CSV table of C-alpha atoms in Angstrom, one decimal:
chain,number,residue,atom,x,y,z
O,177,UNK,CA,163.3,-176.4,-113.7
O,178,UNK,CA,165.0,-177.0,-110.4
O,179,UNK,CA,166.6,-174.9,-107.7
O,180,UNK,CA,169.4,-176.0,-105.1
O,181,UNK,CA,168.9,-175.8,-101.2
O,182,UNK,CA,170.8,-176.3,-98.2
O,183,UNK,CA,169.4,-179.4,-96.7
O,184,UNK,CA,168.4,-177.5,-93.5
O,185,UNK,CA,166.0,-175.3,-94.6
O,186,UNK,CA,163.6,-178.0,-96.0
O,187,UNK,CA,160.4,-178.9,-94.7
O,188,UNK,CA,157.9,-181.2,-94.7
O,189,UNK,CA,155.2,-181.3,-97.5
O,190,UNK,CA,157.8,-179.1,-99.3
O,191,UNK,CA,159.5,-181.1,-102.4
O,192,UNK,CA,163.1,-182.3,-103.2
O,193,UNK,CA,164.3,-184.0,-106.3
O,194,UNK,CA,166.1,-188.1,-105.3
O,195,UNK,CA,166.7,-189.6,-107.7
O,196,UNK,CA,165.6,-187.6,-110.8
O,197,UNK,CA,162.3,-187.9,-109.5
O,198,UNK,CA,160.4,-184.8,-107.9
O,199,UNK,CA,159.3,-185.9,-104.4
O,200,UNK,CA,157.1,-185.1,-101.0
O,201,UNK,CA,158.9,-184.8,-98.4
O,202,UNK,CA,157.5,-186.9,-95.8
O,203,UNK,CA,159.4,-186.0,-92.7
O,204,UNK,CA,163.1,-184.8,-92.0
O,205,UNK,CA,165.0,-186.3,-88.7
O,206,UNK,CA,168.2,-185.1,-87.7
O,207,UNK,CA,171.0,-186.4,-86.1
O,208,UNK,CA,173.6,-184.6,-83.2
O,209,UNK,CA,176.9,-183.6,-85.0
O,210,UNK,CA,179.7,-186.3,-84.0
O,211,UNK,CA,183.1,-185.6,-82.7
O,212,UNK,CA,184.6,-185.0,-86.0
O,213,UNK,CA,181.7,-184.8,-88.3
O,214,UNK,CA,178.6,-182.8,-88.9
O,215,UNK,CA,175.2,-183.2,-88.1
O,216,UNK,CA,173.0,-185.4,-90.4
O,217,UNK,CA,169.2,-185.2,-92.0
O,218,UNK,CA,167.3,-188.3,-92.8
O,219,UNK,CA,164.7,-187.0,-95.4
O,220,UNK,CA,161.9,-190.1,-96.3
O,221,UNK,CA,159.9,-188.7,-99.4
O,222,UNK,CA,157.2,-189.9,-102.0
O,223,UNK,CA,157.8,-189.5,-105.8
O,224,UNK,CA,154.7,-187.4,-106.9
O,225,UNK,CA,154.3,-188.9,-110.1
O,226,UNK,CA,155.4,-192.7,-109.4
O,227,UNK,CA,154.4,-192.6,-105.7
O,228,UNK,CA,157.5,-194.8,-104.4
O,229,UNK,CA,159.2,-194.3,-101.3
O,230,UNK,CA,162.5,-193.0,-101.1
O,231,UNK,CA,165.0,-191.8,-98.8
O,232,UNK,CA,168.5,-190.4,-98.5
O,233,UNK,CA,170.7,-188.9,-95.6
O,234,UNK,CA,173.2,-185.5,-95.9
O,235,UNK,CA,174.8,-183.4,-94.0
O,236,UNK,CA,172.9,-180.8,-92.8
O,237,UNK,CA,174.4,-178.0,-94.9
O,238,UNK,CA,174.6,-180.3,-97.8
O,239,UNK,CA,173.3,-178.7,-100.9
O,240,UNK,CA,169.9,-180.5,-102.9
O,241,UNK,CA,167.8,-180.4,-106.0
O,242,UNK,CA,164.4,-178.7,-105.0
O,243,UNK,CA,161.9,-179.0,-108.6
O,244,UNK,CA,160.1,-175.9,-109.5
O,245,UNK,CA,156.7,-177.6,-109.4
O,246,UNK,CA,154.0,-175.7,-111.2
O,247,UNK,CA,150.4,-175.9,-110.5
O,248,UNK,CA,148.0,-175.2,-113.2
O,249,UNK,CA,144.1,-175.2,-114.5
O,250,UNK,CA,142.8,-177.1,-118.0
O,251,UNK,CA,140.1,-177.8,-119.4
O,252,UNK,CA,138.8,-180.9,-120.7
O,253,UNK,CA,138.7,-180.8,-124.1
O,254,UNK,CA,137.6,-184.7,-125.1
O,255,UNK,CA,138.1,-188.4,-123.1
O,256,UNK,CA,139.4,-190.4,-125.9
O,257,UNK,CA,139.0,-193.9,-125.0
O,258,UNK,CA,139.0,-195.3,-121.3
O,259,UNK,CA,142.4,-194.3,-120.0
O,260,UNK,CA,143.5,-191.2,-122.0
O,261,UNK,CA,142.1,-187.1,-121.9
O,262,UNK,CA,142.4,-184.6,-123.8
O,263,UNK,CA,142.8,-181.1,-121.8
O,264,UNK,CA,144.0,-177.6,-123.0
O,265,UNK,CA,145.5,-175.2,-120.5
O,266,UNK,CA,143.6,-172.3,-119.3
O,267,UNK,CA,146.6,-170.2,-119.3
O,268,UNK,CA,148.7,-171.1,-122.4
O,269,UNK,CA,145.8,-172.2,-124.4
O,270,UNK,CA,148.4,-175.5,-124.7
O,271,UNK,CA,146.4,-178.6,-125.4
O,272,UNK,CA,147.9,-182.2,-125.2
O,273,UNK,CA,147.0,-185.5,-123.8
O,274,UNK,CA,147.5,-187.1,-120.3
O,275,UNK,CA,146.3,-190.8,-119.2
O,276,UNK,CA,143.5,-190.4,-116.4
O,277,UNK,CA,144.3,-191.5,-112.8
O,278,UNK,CA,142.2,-194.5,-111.3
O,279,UNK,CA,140.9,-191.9,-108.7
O,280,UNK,CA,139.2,-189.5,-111.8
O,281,UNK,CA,138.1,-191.9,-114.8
O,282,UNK,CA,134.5,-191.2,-113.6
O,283,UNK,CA,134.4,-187.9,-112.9
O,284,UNK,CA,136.2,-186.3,-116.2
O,285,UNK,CA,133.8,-184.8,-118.9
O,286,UNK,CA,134.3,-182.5,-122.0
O,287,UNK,CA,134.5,-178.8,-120.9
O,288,UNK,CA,135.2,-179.4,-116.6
O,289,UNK,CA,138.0,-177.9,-115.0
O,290,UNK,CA,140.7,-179.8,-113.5
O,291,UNK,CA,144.0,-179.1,-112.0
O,292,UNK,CA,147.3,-180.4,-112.4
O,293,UNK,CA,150.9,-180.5,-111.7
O,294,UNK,CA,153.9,-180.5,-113.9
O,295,UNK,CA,157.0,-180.9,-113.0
O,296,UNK,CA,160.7,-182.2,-114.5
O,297,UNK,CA,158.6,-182.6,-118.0
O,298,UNK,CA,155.8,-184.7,-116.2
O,299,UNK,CA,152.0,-184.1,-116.0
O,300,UNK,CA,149.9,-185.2,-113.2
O,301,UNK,CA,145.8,-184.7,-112.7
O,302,UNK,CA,145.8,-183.5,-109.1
O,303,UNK,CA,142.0,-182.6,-108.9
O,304,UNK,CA,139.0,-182.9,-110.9
């Protein structure tokens, strides 16, 4: 799901689709309005799932793609094999299969809590 917003009300650490990818946004410099135009924002972000650098500049009142980014609690239901888990969600009772981070292959075990974030149709283990 995504929203639109006016370029000036962003923040930093809020999120903002470039790309088709939800992203971080990093930090937001603006320029003075020229004689004829409008004042600019340079926003440099972070895909959250890909973790690649982008950026892009507006106009301030430009509108933007802002991702409705969900944060939610499973379970670990089984590791199957050394890269994929197998969690259901603690709300939906949903269960279905993610690869595990670097960061968590050690710490994931059957029935443990973790947290994650889903956006755009993408799943990402955030804390284990």
């Amino acid at each position: 799901m995504k929203e639109m917003a006016e370029v000036r009300t962003l923040k930093v650490n809020r999120y903002i689709i470039i790309d088709d990818e939800p992203c971080r946004i990093v930090s937001i410099t603006t320029s003075k309005p020229g004689k004829h135009g409008e004042a600019k924002a340079r926003i440099e972000a972070i895909g959250v799932f890909d973790g690649q650098k982008r950026s892009i500049v507006h106009p301030v009142k430009h509108k933007v793609q802002v991702p409705m980014i969900d944060k939610r609690t499973a379970q670990v239901v089984a590791i199957m094999g050394k890269d994929t888990v197998q969690l259901m969600d603690l709300e939906t009772y949903e269960t279905f299969e993610m690869s595990i981070p670097d960061e968590f292959r050690d710490q994931l075990k059957p029935g443990k809590e973790i947290q994650y974030l889903q956006a755009l149709g993408k799943k990402k283990i955030t804390r284990a």
